[in-house]
Amino acid sequence: DLTSFDSTTQPMRNYDGTAMRDVESNIVYKSQFLSTHPLKTDCKERVGYAGKKFTYVSGDGVIRTMNAIFGHGGWSSQITMERNVLNEKDERGRWHVGYLASVRVTLLNNSNNSNGGATAFHEDCGSGEGIDSSKIKAHEKALKSAITDAMKRAARQ
């Protein structure tokens, strides 16, 4: 799993290459950065079932965090499965589309080892739903949602 990758004992780096420091000038290590709450800018709100609002981490926020921790070339993701599980038109003419997807997030090692540079990976699944009067837009939203959900789940381990 991803927690076995030992880059978390390294300091976080600012964009200029210097070590990231907290408000007390202590070096911030990757393990500390990973254990903190997400930034408010990476959180979004939406109305869910029964009209309740809930907060979630955006897919862009997860990608930004993975890039900050492991670097732009230090990780990758791969869609390993996508499946359309719902495709119905309702009485109002809207398409209800559902997808399941699996995504593998792999941490990479720059050395040329026998497994192509991969050091650890985690795979997880997600689901997504799209509702639209356009069948194509409903499919697009559902598939994108399922892939993003799976990527976020795979990255959390």
PDB file of C-alpha atoms in Angstrom:
ATOM      1  CA  ASP A   1       0.000   0.000   0.000  1.00  0.00           C
ATOM      2  CA  LEU A   2       1.007   3.647  -0.281  1.00  0.00           C
ATOM      3  CA  THR A   3       1.924   4.033   3.395  1.00  0.00           C
ATOM      4  CA  SER A   4       4.924   1.726   2.960  1.00  0.00           C
ATOM      5  CA  PHE A   5       6.608   4.273   0.688  1.00  0.00           C
ATOM      6  CA  ASP A   6       9.227   5.972   2.884  1.00  0.00           C
ATOM      7  CA  SER A   7       9.376   9.432   1.299  1.00  0.00           C
ATOM      8  CA  THR A   8       7.223  10.733   4.174  1.00  0.00           C
ATOM      9  CA  THR A   9      10.315  11.219   6.371  1.00  0.00           C
ATOM     10  CA  GLN A  10      11.658  13.805   3.919  1.00  0.00           C
ATOM     11  CA  PRO A  11      10.975  17.521   4.387  1.00  0.00           C
ATOM     12  CA  MET A  12       8.348  19.222   2.266  1.00  0.00           C
ATOM     13  CA  ARG A  13       9.849  21.607  -0.276  1.00  0.00           C
ATOM     14  CA  ASN A  14       8.657  25.044  -1.306  1.00  0.00           C
ATOM     15  CA  TYR A  15       8.561  25.880  -5.009  1.00  0.00           C
ATOM     16  CA  ASP A  16      12.018  27.468  -4.725  1.00  0.00           C
ATOM     17  CA  GLY A  17      13.476  24.236  -3.299  1.00  0.00           C
ATOM     18  CA  THR A  18      13.838  25.414   0.299  1.00  0.00           C
ATOM     19  CA  ALA A  19      12.457  23.346   3.166  1.00  0.00           C
ATOM     20  CA  MET A  20       8.875  24.222   4.139  1.00  0.00           C
ATOM     21  CA  ARG A  21       8.584  25.558   7.668  1.00  0.00           C
ATOM     22  CA  ASP A  22       5.653  26.004  10.040  1.00  0.00           C
ATOM     23  CA  VAL A  23       4.791  29.192  11.968  1.00  0.00           C
ATOM     24  CA  GLU A  24       7.415  28.310  14.606  1.00  0.00           C
ATOM     25  CA  SER A  25      10.134  27.815  11.916  1.00  0.00           C
ATOM     26  CA  ASN A  26      10.198  24.022  12.377  1.00  0.00           C
ATOM     27  CA  ILE A  27      10.726  21.952   9.235  1.00  0.00           C
ATOM     28  CA  VAL A  28       7.495  20.373   7.983  1.00  0.00           C
ATOM     29  CA  TYR A  29       7.983  16.730   6.996  1.00  0.00           C
ATOM     30  CA  LYS A  30       5.880  14.942   4.407  1.00  0.00           C
ATOM     31  CA  SER A  31       4.335  12.704   7.070  1.00  0.00           C
ATOM     32  CA  GLN A  32       3.148  15.803   8.954  1.00  0.00           C
ATOM     33  CA  PHE A  33       1.775  17.352   5.772  1.00  0.00           C
ATOM     34  CA  LEU A  34      -0.111  14.157   4.932  1.00  0.00           C
ATOM     35  CA  SER A  35      -1.682  13.975   8.406  1.00  0.00           C
ATOM     36  CA  THR A  36      -3.101  17.513   8.363  1.00  0.00           C
ATOM     37  CA  HIS A  37      -6.599  18.450   7.326  1.00  0.00           C
ATOM     38  CA  PRO A  38      -7.073  19.479   3.702  1.00  0.00           C
ATOM     39  CA  LEU A  39      -6.813  23.140   2.811  1.00  0.00           C
ATOM     40  CA  LYS A  40     -10.125  24.994   2.640  1.00  0.00           C
ATOM     41  CA  THR A  41      -9.342  25.852  -0.983  1.00  0.00           C
ATOM     42  CA  ASP A  42      -9.336  22.119  -1.801  1.00  0.00           C
ATOM     43  CA  CYS A  43     -12.758  21.580  -0.216  1.00  0.00           C
ATOM     44  CA  LYS A  44     -16.089  22.051  -1.921  1.00  0.00           C
ATOM     45  CA  GLU A  45     -19.673  21.908  -0.719  1.00  0.00           C
ATOM     46  CA  ARG A  46     -22.734  20.482  -2.367  1.00  0.00           C
ATOM     47  CA  VAL A  47     -26.268  19.626  -1.457  1.00  0.00           C
ATOM     48  CA  GLY A  48     -26.797  15.925  -0.960  1.00  0.00           C
ATOM     49  CA  TYR A  49     -29.754  13.730  -0.137  1.00  0.00           C
ATOM     50  CA  ALA A  50     -32.594  15.280   1.860  1.00  0.00           C
ATOM     51  CA  GLY A  51     -31.186  18.753   1.110  1.00  0.00           C
ATOM     52  CA  LYS A  52     -28.246  18.402   3.500  1.00  0.00           C
ATOM     53  CA  LYS A  53     -24.992  20.204   2.655  1.00  0.00           C
ATOM     54  CA  PHE A  54     -21.767  18.288   2.895  1.00  0.00           C
ATOM     55  CA  THR A  55     -18.117  19.113   2.343  1.00  0.00           C
ATOM     56  CA  TYR A  56     -15.751  17.010   0.273  1.00  0.00           C
ATOM     57  CA  VAL A  57     -12.204  17.251  -1.055  1.00  0.00           C
ATOM     58  CA  SER A  58     -12.123  18.043  -4.754  1.00  0.00           C
ATOM     59  CA  GLY A  59     -10.312  15.844  -7.246  1.00  0.00           C
ATOM     60  CA  ASP A  60      -8.091  18.818  -8.128  1.00  0.00           C
ATOM     61  CA  GLY A  61      -7.218  19.157  -4.437  1.00  0.00           C
ATOM     62  CA  VAL A  62      -6.106  15.537  -4.241  1.00  0.00           C
ATOM     63  CA  ILE A  63      -3.981  15.949  -7.387  1.00  0.00           C
ATOM     64  CA  ARG A  64      -2.392  19.143  -5.979  1.00  0.00           C
ATOM     65  CA  THR A  65      -1.596  17.356  -2.705  1.00  0.00           C
ATOM     66  CA  MET A  66      -0.105  14.322  -4.468  1.00  0.00           C
ATOM     67  CA  ASN A  67       2.043  16.651  -6.607  1.00  0.00           C
ATOM     68  CA  ALA A  68       3.144  18.594  -3.522  1.00  0.00           C
ATOM     69  CA  ILE A  69       4.111  15.435  -1.633  1.00  0.00           C
ATOM     70  CA  PHE A  70       5.553  13.224  -4.354  1.00  0.00           C
ATOM     71  CA  GLY A  71       6.324  15.675  -7.172  1.00  0.00           C
ATOM     72  CA  HIS A  72       4.765  15.933 -10.633  1.00  0.00           C
ATOM     73  CA  GLY A  73       6.682  12.883 -11.863  1.00  0.00           C
ATOM     74  CA  GLY A  74       6.598  11.008  -8.560  1.00  0.00           C
ATOM     75  CA  TRP A  75       3.231   9.338  -8.943  1.00  0.00           C
ATOM     76  CA  SER A  76       0.797   8.207 -11.595  1.00  0.00           C
ATOM     77  CA  SER A  77      -2.776   7.026 -11.935  1.00  0.00           C
ATOM     78  CA  GLN A  78      -4.317   4.482 -14.250  1.00  0.00           C
ATOM     79  CA  ILE A  79      -7.961   3.655 -14.915  1.00  0.00           C
ATOM     80  CA  THR A  80      -8.155  -0.121 -14.578  1.00  0.00           C
ATOM     81  CA  MET A  81     -11.901  -0.566 -15.036  1.00  0.00           C
ATOM     82  CA  GLU A  82     -14.943   1.424 -16.090  1.00  0.00           C
ATOM     83  CA  ARG A  83     -18.429  -0.016 -16.339  1.00  0.00           C
ATOM     84  CA  ASN A  84     -21.759   1.547 -17.267  1.00  0.00           C
ATOM     85  CA  VAL A  85     -24.322   0.222 -14.780  1.00  0.00           C
ATOM     86  CA  LEU A  86     -27.312   2.517 -15.354  1.00  0.00           C
ATOM     87  CA  ASN A  87     -28.722   4.043 -18.521  1.00  0.00           C
ATOM     88  CA  GLU A  88     -32.369   5.096 -18.207  1.00  0.00           C
ATOM     89  CA  LYS A  89     -34.564   7.937 -19.371  1.00  0.00           C
ATOM     90  CA  ASP A  90     -37.084   9.308 -16.857  1.00  0.00           C
ATOM     91  CA  GLU A  91     -40.595  10.607 -17.447  1.00  0.00           C
ATOM     92  CA  ARG A  92     -39.246  14.176 -17.790  1.00  0.00           C
ATOM     93  CA  GLY A  93     -36.909  13.167 -20.632  1.00  0.00           C
ATOM     94  CA  ARG A  94     -33.717  13.276 -18.562  1.00  0.00           C
ATOM     95  CA  TRP A  95     -31.066  10.581 -18.784  1.00  0.00           C
ATOM     96  CA  HIS A  96     -29.962   8.909 -15.564  1.00  0.00           C
ATOM     97  CA  VAL A  97     -26.565   7.316 -16.097  1.00  0.00           C
ATOM     98  CA  GLY A  98     -24.353   5.483 -13.612  1.00  0.00           C
ATOM     99  CA  TYR A  99     -20.761   4.245 -13.820  1.00  0.00           C
ATOM    100  CA  LEU A 100     -18.386   2.260 -11.665  1.00  0.00           C
ATOM    101  CA  ALA A 101     -14.635   2.734 -12.094  1.00  0.00           C
ATOM    102  CA  SER A 102     -11.383   1.465 -10.582  1.00  0.00           C
ATOM    103  CA  VAL A 103      -8.210   3.529 -10.476  1.00  0.00           C
ATOM    104  CA  ARG A 104      -4.693   2.522  -9.466  1.00  0.00           C
ATOM    105  CA  VAL A 105      -2.457   5.206  -7.924  1.00  0.00           C
ATOM    106  CA  THR A 106       1.219   4.298  -8.129  1.00  0.00           C
ATOM    107  CA  LEU A 107       4.130   5.984  -6.366  1.00  0.00           C
ATOM    108  CA  LEU A 108       7.211   6.017  -8.527  1.00  0.00           C
ATOM    109  CA  ASN A 109      10.868   5.635  -7.730  1.00  0.00           C
ATOM    110  CA  ASN A 110      13.305   7.348 -10.085  1.00  0.00           C
ATOM    111  CA  SER A 111      15.697   4.406 -10.038  1.00  0.00           C
ATOM    112  CA  ASN A 112      15.473   1.764 -12.745  1.00  0.00           C
ATOM    113  CA  ASN A 113      14.279  -1.176 -10.700  1.00  0.00           C
ATOM    114  CA  SER A 114      12.684  -4.366 -11.940  1.00  0.00           C
ATOM    115  CA  ASN A 115       9.110  -3.074 -11.600  1.00  0.00           C
ATOM    116  CA  GLY A 116       9.524  -0.083 -13.908  1.00  0.00           C
ATOM    117  CA  GLY A 117      10.218   2.431 -11.158  1.00  0.00           C
ATOM    118  CA  ALA A 118       7.021   1.680  -9.213  1.00  0.00           C
ATOM    119  CA  THR A 119       7.539   1.382  -5.482  1.00  0.00           C
ATOM    120  CA  ALA A 120       3.993   1.150  -4.153  1.00  0.00           C
ATOM    121  CA  PHE A 121       0.452   1.269  -5.442  1.00  0.00           C
ATOM    122  CA  HIS A 122      -3.113   1.215  -4.217  1.00  0.00           C
ATOM    123  CA  GLU A 123      -6.244   0.535  -6.227  1.00  0.00           C
ATOM    124  CA  ASP A 124      -9.798   1.388  -5.278  1.00  0.00           C
ATOM    125  CA  CYS A 125     -13.212   1.803  -6.867  1.00  0.00           C
ATOM    126  CA  GLY A 126     -15.677   4.651  -7.146  1.00  0.00           C
ATOM    127  CA  SER A 127     -19.122   5.408  -8.493  1.00  0.00           C
ATOM    128  CA  GLY A 128     -20.651   8.307 -10.329  1.00  0.00           C
ATOM    129  CA  GLU A 129     -24.066   9.435 -11.492  1.00  0.00           C
ATOM    130  CA  GLY A 130     -25.030  11.856 -14.223  1.00  0.00           C
ATOM    131  CA  ILE A 131     -28.471  13.312 -14.907  1.00  0.00           C
ATOM    132  CA  ASP A 132     -29.024  15.460 -17.981  1.00  0.00           C
ATOM    133  CA  SER A 133     -31.388  15.911 -20.885  1.00  0.00           C
ATOM    134  CA  SER A 134     -28.381  15.166 -23.113  1.00  0.00           C
ATOM    135  CA  LYS A 135     -27.422  11.500 -23.054  1.00  0.00           C
ATOM    136  CA  ILE A 136     -23.782  12.333 -23.851  1.00  0.00           C
ATOM    137  CA  LYS A 137     -23.497  14.917 -21.053  1.00  0.00           C
ATOM    138  CA  ALA A 138     -25.068  12.502 -18.569  1.00  0.00           C
ATOM    139  CA  HIS A 139     -22.528   9.816 -19.536  1.00  0.00           C
ATOM    140  CA  GLU A 140     -19.651  12.291 -19.363  1.00  0.00           C
ATOM    141  CA  LYS A 141     -20.611  13.525 -15.881  1.00  0.00           C
ATOM    142  CA  ALA A 142     -21.184  10.015 -14.534  1.00  0.00           C
ATOM    143  CA  LEU A 143     -17.930   8.612 -15.892  1.00  0.00           C
ATOM    144  CA  LYS A 144     -15.865  11.602 -14.739  1.00  0.00           C
ATOM    145  CA  SER A 145     -17.437  11.381 -11.284  1.00  0.00           C
ATOM    146  CA  ALA A 146     -16.721   7.649 -10.986  1.00  0.00           C
ATOM    147  CA  ILE A 147     -13.085   8.050 -12.061  1.00  0.00           C
ATOM    148  CA  THR A 148     -12.518  11.006  -9.718  1.00  0.00           C
ATOM    149  CA  ASP A 149     -14.142   9.144  -6.825  1.00  0.00           C
ATOM    150  CA  ALA A 150     -11.965   6.083  -7.443  1.00  0.00           C
ATOM    151  CA  MET A 151      -8.788   8.200  -7.731  1.00  0.00           C
ATOM    152  CA  LYS A 152      -9.530   9.984  -4.444  1.00  0.00           C
ATOM    153  CA  ARG A 153     -10.162   6.655  -2.696  1.00  0.00           C
ATOM    154  CA  ALA A 154      -6.994   5.103  -4.109  1.00  0.00           C
ATOM    155  CA  ALA A 155      -4.928   8.098  -3.013  1.00  0.00           C
ATOM    156  CA  ARG A 156      -6.167   8.059   0.568  1.00  0.00           C
ATOM    157  CA  GLN A 157      -4.343   4.896   1.623  1.00  0.00           C
TER     158      GLN A 157
END
